[in-house]
Amino acid sequence: ILNVEQSPQSLHVQEGDSTNFTCSFPSSNFYALHWYRWETAKSPEALFVMTLNGDEKKKGRISATLNTKEGYSYLYIKGSQPEDSATYLCAFHPTPMTTDSWGKLQFGAGTQVVVTP
Amino acid sequence: NAGVTQTPKFRVLKTGQSMTLLCAQDMNHEYMYWYRQDPGMGLRLIHYSVGEGTTAKGEVPDGYNVSRLKKQNFLLGLESAAPSQTSVYFCASSSARTRSAYEQYFGPGTRLTVT
């Protein structure tokens, strides 16, 4: 059973501070790594999908890096704002072993970020 | 586009009752998924479908059945509800035809309580 781990489980950030957190995944059989943002009482929304080692993606103040050889991805939030408060999920897509395994993601438990004014 | 919709949004069942959750998507996606979300557990895959007429078991399939008779709809059934099935259920869909490596689009969720 593959294991996707996220750390820390939660973190509190002062408004204006920058922060980052980690997603660890198996380094073998890599196909893609997804990041989702999940606000309270809403549904998860995709932030980034990364497929290549060394990928860096950016959306506004949020960015992500990917190291497939060592099996980790970092998500960075620069100058955190209260609206960045959410749970950030990563999801690993291994190279499928069967045709019906395409599209099947393995989610981490998430990092809950609370930004206080 | 409505995206992914789920019906109902809330439901309270008594132990042993049955119900069906409906998921619909208007994006012509081939892949559809049912997850449950419990505190501290993240999203766990119940069942999924790679196309109309096909379904497969996910991580936690026991106590649930699914059907995908039409490409746009994915139904999740509970034949005899148990308190352990109290959870928030999310449906999602994705496509293999884009470059997004199966980025998933989620519905708003169904909060189910079994007493």
PDB file of C-alpha atoms in Angstrom:
ATOM      1  CA  ILE A   1       0.000   0.000   0.000  1.00  0.00           C
ATOM      2  CA  LEU A   2       1.495   3.313  -1.064  1.00  0.00           C
ATOM      3  CA  ASN A   3       1.827   6.012   1.530  1.00  0.00           C
ATOM      4  CA  VAL A   4       1.458   9.748   0.998  1.00  0.00           C
ATOM      5  CA  GLU A   5       2.446  11.781   4.025  1.00  0.00           C
ATOM      6  CA  GLN A   6       2.042  15.467   4.690  1.00  0.00           C
ATOM      7  CA  SER A   7       3.740  17.485   7.386  1.00  0.00           C
ATOM      8  CA  PRO A   8       3.054  19.262   9.510  1.00  0.00           C
ATOM      9  CA  GLN A   9      -0.548  18.276  10.176  1.00  0.00           C
ATOM     10  CA  SER A  10      -1.366  21.891  10.996  1.00  0.00           C
ATOM     11  CA  LEU A  11       0.339  25.209  11.337  1.00  0.00           C
ATOM     12  CA  HIS A  12      -0.520  28.705  12.471  1.00  0.00           C
ATOM     13  CA  VAL A  13       0.953  31.649  10.588  1.00  0.00           C
ATOM     14  CA  GLN A  14       0.873  35.353  11.290  1.00  0.00           C
ATOM     15  CA  GLU A  15      -0.475  37.500   8.504  1.00  0.00           C
ATOM     16  CA  GLY A  16       2.383  38.622   6.301  1.00  0.00           C
ATOM     17  CA  ASP A  17       4.684  35.735   7.203  1.00  0.00           C
ATOM     18  CA  SER A  18       5.742  33.133   4.674  1.00  0.00           C
ATOM     19  CA  THR A  19       5.469  29.419   5.265  1.00  0.00           C
ATOM     20  CA  ASN A  20       5.995  26.086   3.606  1.00  0.00           C
ATOM     21  CA  PHE A  21       5.053  22.463   4.145  1.00  0.00           C
ATOM     22  CA  THR A  22       5.849  19.071   2.710  1.00  0.00           C
ATOM     23  CA  CYS A  23       4.298  16.180   0.862  1.00  0.00           C
ATOM     24  CA  SER A  24       6.219  12.893   0.744  1.00  0.00           C
ATOM     25  CA  PHE A  25       5.379  10.157  -1.736  1.00  0.00           C
ATOM     26  CA  PRO A  26       6.991   6.993  -3.112  1.00  0.00           C
ATOM     27  CA  SER A  27       9.865   7.869  -5.447  1.00  0.00           C
ATOM     28  CA  SER A  28       9.248   4.886  -7.696  1.00  0.00           C
ATOM     29  CA  ASN A  29       6.505   4.598 -10.333  1.00  0.00           C
ATOM     30  CA  PHE A  30       5.817   8.333 -10.377  1.00  0.00           C
ATOM     31  CA  TYR A  31       3.278   9.739 -12.823  1.00  0.00           C
ATOM     32  CA  ALA A  32       1.970  12.977 -11.273  1.00  0.00           C
ATOM     33  CA  LEU A  33       1.649  14.934  -8.050  1.00  0.00           C
ATOM     34  CA  HIS A  34      -1.408  17.127  -7.393  1.00  0.00           C
ATOM     35  CA  TRP A  35      -1.971  19.892  -4.844  1.00  0.00           C
ATOM     36  CA  TYR A  36      -5.508  20.849  -3.813  1.00  0.00           C
ATOM     37  CA  ARG A  37      -6.750  23.695  -1.659  1.00  0.00           C
ATOM     38  CA  TRP A  38      -9.715  22.889   0.572  1.00  0.00           C
ATOM     39  CA  GLU A  39     -11.481  25.700   2.368  1.00  0.00           C
ATOM     40  CA  THR A  40     -13.829  24.969   5.248  1.00  0.00           C
ATOM     41  CA  ALA A  41     -17.380  24.123   4.117  1.00  0.00           C
ATOM     42  CA  LYS A  42     -16.291  23.990   0.477  1.00  0.00           C
ATOM     43  CA  SER A  43     -14.927  21.278  -1.785  1.00  0.00           C
ATOM     44  CA  PRO A  44     -11.286  20.747  -2.766  1.00  0.00           C
ATOM     45  CA  GLU A  45     -10.010  22.709  -5.754  1.00  0.00           C
ATOM     46  CA  ALA A  46      -6.884  21.928  -7.738  1.00  0.00           C
ATOM     47  CA  LEU A  47      -3.943  24.277  -7.286  1.00  0.00           C
ATOM     48  CA  PHE A  48      -1.223  22.515  -9.229  1.00  0.00           C
ATOM     49  CA  VAL A  49      -0.589  19.328 -11.136  1.00  0.00           C
ATOM     50  CA  MET A  50       3.092  18.490 -11.604  1.00  0.00           C
ATOM     51  CA  THR A  51       4.515  15.741 -13.723  1.00  0.00           C
ATOM     52  CA  LEU A  52       8.225  16.437 -14.218  1.00  0.00           C
ATOM     53  CA  ASN A  53      11.112  16.265 -11.783  1.00  0.00           C
ATOM     54  CA  GLY A  54      12.187  19.809 -10.974  1.00  0.00           C
ATOM     55  CA  ASP A  55       8.782  21.267 -11.870  1.00  0.00           C
ATOM     56  CA  GLU A  56       7.997  24.573 -10.233  1.00  0.00           C
ATOM     57  CA  LYS A  57       4.490  25.987 -10.380  1.00  0.00           C
ATOM     58  CA  LYS A  58       3.213  29.328  -9.184  1.00  0.00           C
ATOM     59  CA  LYS A  59      -0.207  30.857  -8.686  1.00  0.00           C
ATOM     60  CA  GLY A  60      -0.148  34.278  -7.099  1.00  0.00           C
ATOM     61  CA  ARG A  61       1.611  33.999  -3.733  1.00  0.00           C
ATOM     62  CA  ILE A  62       1.490  30.200  -3.708  1.00  0.00           C
ATOM     63  CA  SER A  63       4.133  28.069  -5.362  1.00  0.00           C
ATOM     64  CA  ALA A  64       5.185  24.427  -5.392  1.00  0.00           C
ATOM     65  CA  THR A  65       8.289  22.443  -6.217  1.00  0.00           C
ATOM     66  CA  LEU A  66       8.707  18.791  -7.071  1.00  0.00           C
ATOM     67  CA  ASN A  67      11.511  16.290  -6.531  1.00  0.00           C
ATOM     68  CA  THR A  68      10.462  12.939  -7.935  1.00  0.00           C
ATOM     69  CA  LYS A  69      13.853  11.275  -7.344  1.00  0.00           C
ATOM     70  CA  GLU A  70      13.646  11.707  -3.589  1.00  0.00           C
ATOM     71  CA  GLY A  71       9.843  11.692  -3.418  1.00  0.00           C
ATOM     72  CA  TYR A  72       8.825  15.061  -2.019  1.00  0.00           C
ATOM     73  CA  SER A  73       7.054  18.271  -2.940  1.00  0.00           C
ATOM     74  CA  TYR A  74       7.001  21.573  -1.103  1.00  0.00           C
ATOM     75  CA  LEU A  75       4.172  24.089  -1.113  1.00  0.00           C
ATOM     76  CA  TYR A  76       5.118  27.678  -0.284  1.00  0.00           C
ATOM     77  CA  ILE A  77       2.875  30.555   0.703  1.00  0.00           C
ATOM     78  CA  LYS A  78       4.552  33.953   0.529  1.00  0.00           C
ATOM     79  CA  GLY A  79       3.179  36.784   2.649  1.00  0.00           C
ATOM     80  CA  SER A  80       0.280  34.761   4.072  1.00  0.00           C
ATOM     81  CA  GLN A  81      -3.161  36.379   4.164  1.00  0.00           C
ATOM     82  CA  PRO A  82      -6.238  35.278   6.157  1.00  0.00           C
ATOM     83  CA  GLU A  83      -7.847  34.086   2.912  1.00  0.00           C
ATOM     84  CA  ASP A  84      -5.024  31.525   2.592  1.00  0.00           C
ATOM     85  CA  SER A  85      -6.474  29.678   5.579  1.00  0.00           C
ATOM     86  CA  ALA A  86      -7.417  26.234   4.290  1.00  0.00           C
ATOM     87  CA  THR A  87      -6.363  22.611   4.289  1.00  0.00           C
ATOM     88  CA  TYR A  88      -3.849  21.853   1.556  1.00  0.00           C
ATOM     89  CA  LEU A  89      -3.989  18.311   0.197  1.00  0.00           C
ATOM     90  CA  CYS A  90      -1.431  16.606  -1.934  1.00  0.00           C
ATOM     91  CA  ALA A  91      -2.284  13.585  -4.041  1.00  0.00           C
ATOM     92  CA  PHE A  92       0.045  11.112  -5.711  1.00  0.00           C
ATOM     93  CA  HIS A  93      -0.730   9.474  -9.040  1.00  0.00           C
ATOM     94  CA  PRO A  94       1.513   6.418  -9.537  1.00  0.00           C
ATOM     95  CA  THR A  95       2.214   4.970 -12.926  1.00  0.00           C
ATOM     96  CA  PRO A  96      -0.776   2.626 -13.332  1.00  0.00           C
ATOM     97  CA  MET A  97      -0.197  -1.104 -13.333  1.00  0.00           C
ATOM     98  CA  THR A  98      -3.593  -1.795 -14.911  1.00  0.00           C
ATOM     99  CA  THR A  99      -5.697   0.158 -17.374  1.00  0.00           C
ATOM    100  CA  ASP A 100      -8.395   0.842 -14.796  1.00  0.00           C
ATOM    101  CA  SER A 101      -5.909   2.518 -12.438  1.00  0.00           C
ATOM    102  CA  TRP A 102      -5.515   5.671 -14.520  1.00  0.00           C
ATOM    103  CA  GLY A 103      -6.856   8.700 -12.699  1.00  0.00           C
ATOM    104  CA  LYS A 104      -6.706   7.017  -9.306  1.00  0.00           C
ATOM    105  CA  LEU A 105      -5.105   9.375  -6.783  1.00  0.00           C
ATOM    106  CA  GLN A 106      -3.761   8.650  -3.329  1.00  0.00           C
ATOM    107  CA  PHE A 107      -4.405  11.590  -1.039  1.00  0.00           C
ATOM    108  CA  GLY A 108      -2.432  12.683   1.976  1.00  0.00           C
ATOM    109  CA  ALA A 109      -4.273  13.709   5.133  1.00  0.00           C
ATOM    110  CA  GLY A 110      -3.557  17.388   4.479  1.00  0.00           C
ATOM    111  CA  THR A 111      -1.858  20.322   6.164  1.00  0.00           C
ATOM    112  CA  GLN A 112      -4.280  22.724   7.818  1.00  0.00           C
ATOM    113  CA  VAL A 113      -3.072  26.310   7.595  1.00  0.00           C
ATOM    114  CA  VAL A 114      -4.544  29.004   9.827  1.00  0.00           C
ATOM    115  CA  VAL A 115      -3.482  32.577   9.121  1.00  0.00           C
ATOM    116  CA  THR A 116      -4.190  35.011  11.914  1.00  0.00           C
ATOM    117  CA  PRO A 117      -4.382  38.772  11.403  1.00  0.00           C
TER     118      PRO A 117
ATOM    119  CA  ASN B   1     -21.365  24.742 -16.661  1.00  0.00           C
ATOM    120  CA  ALA B   2     -22.550  23.470 -13.311  1.00  0.00           C
ATOM    121  CA  GLY B   3     -19.441  21.296 -12.955  1.00  0.00           C
ATOM    122  CA  VAL B   4     -20.006  18.484 -10.469  1.00  0.00           C
ATOM    123  CA  THR B   5     -23.250  18.434  -8.503  1.00  0.00           C
ATOM    124  CA  GLN B   6     -24.364  16.146  -5.693  1.00  0.00           C
ATOM    125  CA  THR B   7     -27.816  15.294  -4.395  1.00  0.00           C
ATOM    126  CA  PRO B   8     -28.788  15.511  -1.578  1.00  0.00           C
ATOM    127  CA  LYS B   9     -26.623  17.950   0.395  1.00  0.00           C
ATOM    128  CA  PHE B  10     -27.669  16.602   3.791  1.00  0.00           C
ATOM    129  CA  ARG B  11     -29.373  13.452   4.963  1.00  0.00           C
ATOM    130  CA  VAL B  12     -30.102  11.732   8.244  1.00  0.00           C
ATOM    131  CA  LEU B  13     -30.730   7.983   8.149  1.00  0.00           C
ATOM    132  CA  LYS B  14     -31.607   5.425  10.747  1.00  0.00           C
ATOM    133  CA  THR B  15     -29.507   2.292  11.043  1.00  0.00           C
ATOM    134  CA  GLY B  16     -30.598  -0.233   8.459  1.00  0.00           C
ATOM    135  CA  GLN B  17     -32.201   2.238   6.070  1.00  0.00           C
ATOM    136  CA  SER B  18     -31.016   2.513   2.498  1.00  0.00           C
ATOM    137  CA  MET B  19     -30.340   5.487   0.283  1.00  0.00           C
ATOM    138  CA  THR B  20     -28.712   6.546  -2.958  1.00  0.00           C
ATOM    139  CA  LEU B  21     -26.441   9.530  -3.453  1.00  0.00           C
ATOM    140  CA  LEU B  22     -26.423  11.006  -6.937  1.00  0.00           C
ATOM    141  CA  CYS B  23     -23.434  12.655  -8.580  1.00  0.00           C
ATOM    142  CA  ALA B  24     -23.734  14.406 -11.929  1.00  0.00           C
ATOM    143  CA  GLN B  25     -21.107  16.132 -14.059  1.00  0.00           C
ATOM    144  CA  ASP B  26     -21.536  18.147 -17.246  1.00  0.00           C
ATOM    145  CA  MET B  27     -17.887  18.219 -18.347  1.00  0.00           C
ATOM    146  CA  ASN B  28     -18.013  14.982 -20.345  1.00  0.00           C
ATOM    147  CA  HIS B  29     -15.399  13.442 -18.051  1.00  0.00           C
ATOM    148  CA  GLU B  30     -14.677   9.753 -18.395  1.00  0.00           C
ATOM    149  CA  TYR B  31     -13.587   9.181 -14.804  1.00  0.00           C
ATOM    150  CA  MET B  32     -15.726   9.563 -11.714  1.00  0.00           C
ATOM    151  CA  TYR B  33     -15.016   8.878  -8.039  1.00  0.00           C
ATOM    152  CA  TRP B  34     -16.709   8.621  -4.675  1.00  0.00           C
ATOM    153  CA  TYR B  35     -14.741   9.559  -1.555  1.00  0.00           C
ATOM    154  CA  ARG B  36     -15.571   9.782   2.091  1.00  0.00           C
ATOM    155  CA  GLN B  37     -13.982  12.324   4.387  1.00  0.00           C
ATOM    156  CA  ASP B  38     -13.619  11.697   8.088  1.00  0.00           C
ATOM    157  CA  PRO B  39     -11.765  13.810  10.650  1.00  0.00           C
ATOM    158  CA  GLY B  40      -8.023  13.166  10.549  1.00  0.00           C
ATOM    159  CA  MET B  41      -8.381  10.664   7.695  1.00  0.00           C
ATOM    160  CA  GLY B  42      -8.268  12.840   4.615  1.00  0.00           C
ATOM    161  CA  LEU B  43     -10.113  11.623   1.542  1.00  0.00           C
ATOM    162  CA  ARG B  44     -10.563   7.888   1.142  1.00  0.00           C
ATOM    163  CA  LEU B  45     -11.668   6.386  -2.146  1.00  0.00           C
ATOM    164  CA  ILE B  46     -14.801   4.242  -1.945  1.00  0.00           C
ATOM    165  CA  HIS B  47     -15.448   3.301  -5.577  1.00  0.00           C
ATOM    166  CA  TYR B  48     -14.543   4.764  -8.917  1.00  0.00           C
ATOM    167  CA  SER B  49     -15.424   4.433 -12.586  1.00  0.00           C
ATOM    168  CA  VAL B  50     -13.234   4.772 -15.662  1.00  0.00           C
ATOM    169  CA  GLY B  51     -16.159   4.937 -18.047  1.00  0.00           C
ATOM    170  CA  GLU B  52     -19.839   4.350 -18.609  1.00  0.00           C
ATOM    171  CA  GLY B  53     -20.861   0.894 -17.505  1.00  0.00           C
ATOM    172  CA  THR B  54     -17.654   0.184 -15.543  1.00  0.00           C
ATOM    173  CA  THR B  55     -16.940   0.459 -11.824  1.00  0.00           C
ATOM    174  CA  ALA B  56     -14.127  -0.615  -9.529  1.00  0.00           C
ATOM    175  CA  LYS B  57     -13.473  -0.818  -5.812  1.00  0.00           C
ATOM    176  CA  GLY B  58     -11.382   1.742  -4.038  1.00  0.00           C
ATOM    177  CA  GLU B  59      -9.816   1.723  -0.599  1.00  0.00           C
ATOM    178  CA  VAL B  60     -12.981   1.417   1.532  1.00  0.00           C
ATOM    179  CA  PRO B  61     -15.742  -0.212  -0.595  1.00  0.00           C
ATOM    180  CA  ASP B  62     -17.485  -2.362   2.027  1.00  0.00           C
ATOM    181  CA  GLY B  63     -21.108  -1.435   2.644  1.00  0.00           C
ATOM    182  CA  TYR B  64     -21.425   0.577  -0.572  1.00  0.00           C
ATOM    183  CA  ASN B  65     -22.442  -0.162  -4.147  1.00  0.00           C
ATOM    184  CA  VAL B  66     -22.188   2.027  -7.222  1.00  0.00           C
ATOM    185  CA  SER B  67     -23.529   2.237 -10.733  1.00  0.00           C
ATOM    186  CA  ARG B  68     -22.569   4.247 -13.809  1.00  0.00           C
ATOM    187  CA  LEU B  69     -25.350   3.681 -16.312  1.00  0.00           C
ATOM    188  CA  LYS B  70     -24.828   7.056 -17.957  1.00  0.00           C
ATOM    189  CA  LYS B  71     -21.502   8.790 -18.507  1.00  0.00           C
ATOM    190  CA  GLN B  72     -22.601  11.917 -16.660  1.00  0.00           C
ATOM    191  CA  ASN B  73     -23.986  10.191 -13.565  1.00  0.00           C
ATOM    192  CA  PHE B  74     -22.370   8.125 -10.810  1.00  0.00           C
ATOM    193  CA  LEU B  75     -24.617   6.729  -8.078  1.00  0.00           C
ATOM    194  CA  LEU B  76     -23.488   5.611  -4.631  1.00  0.00           C
ATOM    195  CA  GLY B  77     -25.802   3.303  -2.735  1.00  0.00           C
ATOM    196  CA  LEU B  78     -25.961   2.318   0.898  1.00  0.00           C
ATOM    197  CA  GLU B  79     -28.072  -0.814   1.205  1.00  0.00           C
ATOM    198  CA  SER B  80     -28.203  -0.971   5.003  1.00  0.00           C
ATOM    199  CA  ALA B  81     -26.768   2.121   6.630  1.00  0.00           C
ATOM    200  CA  ALA B  82     -24.583   1.810   9.722  1.00  0.00           C
ATOM    201  CA  PRO B  83     -23.393   4.513  12.143  1.00  0.00           C
ATOM    202  CA  SER B  84     -19.839   3.933  10.848  1.00  0.00           C
ATOM    203  CA  GLN B  85     -21.006   5.361   7.530  1.00  0.00           C
ATOM    204  CA  THR B  86     -21.638   8.766   9.075  1.00  0.00           C
ATOM    205  CA  SER B  87     -19.350  10.948   7.022  1.00  0.00           C
ATOM    206  CA  VAL B  88     -19.104  13.614   4.371  1.00  0.00           C
ATOM    207  CA  TYR B  89     -19.195  12.130   0.885  1.00  0.00           C
ATOM    208  CA  PHE B  90     -17.521  13.812  -2.063  1.00  0.00           C
ATOM    209  CA  CYS B  91     -17.903  12.973  -5.696  1.00  0.00           C
ATOM    210  CA  ALA B  92     -15.240  13.959  -8.207  1.00  0.00           C
ATOM    211  CA  SER B  93     -14.579  13.618 -11.909  1.00  0.00           C
ATOM    212  CA  SER B  94     -11.567  13.864 -14.197  1.00  0.00           C
ATOM    213  CA  SER B  95     -10.631  13.483 -17.800  1.00  0.00           C
ATOM    214  CA  ALA B  96      -7.833  11.693 -19.611  1.00  0.00           C
ATOM    215  CA  ARG B  97      -8.184  13.940 -22.639  1.00  0.00           C
ATOM    216  CA  THR B  98      -6.586  17.055 -21.189  1.00  0.00           C
ATOM    217  CA  ARG B  99      -2.986  17.719 -20.226  1.00  0.00           C
ATOM    218  CA  SER B 100      -3.956  18.052 -16.597  1.00  0.00           C
ATOM    219  CA  ALA B 101      -2.836  14.549 -15.586  1.00  0.00           C
ATOM    220  CA  TYR B 102      -6.258  13.621 -14.225  1.00  0.00           C
ATOM    221  CA  GLU B 103      -6.879  16.784 -12.205  1.00  0.00           C
ATOM    222  CA  GLN B 104     -10.029  16.097 -10.215  1.00  0.00           C
ATOM    223  CA  TYR B 105     -13.075  18.343  -9.985  1.00  0.00           C
ATOM    224  CA  PHE B 106     -15.084  17.914  -6.812  1.00  0.00           C
ATOM    225  CA  GLY B 107     -18.737  18.272  -5.988  1.00  0.00           C
ATOM    226  CA  PRO B 108     -19.960  20.217  -2.933  1.00  0.00           C
ATOM    227  CA  GLY B 109     -20.293  17.159  -0.720  1.00  0.00           C
ATOM    228  CA  THR B 110     -23.131  15.302   1.013  1.00  0.00           C
ATOM    229  CA  ARG B 111     -23.215  15.247   4.791  1.00  0.00           C
ATOM    230  CA  LEU B 112     -24.720  11.957   5.940  1.00  0.00           C
ATOM    231  CA  THR B 113     -25.567  11.093   9.520  1.00  0.00           C
ATOM    232  CA  VAL B 114     -26.633   7.589  10.477  1.00  0.00           C
ATOM    233  CA  THR B 115     -28.280   7.288  13.896  1.00  0.00           C
TER     234      THR B 115
END
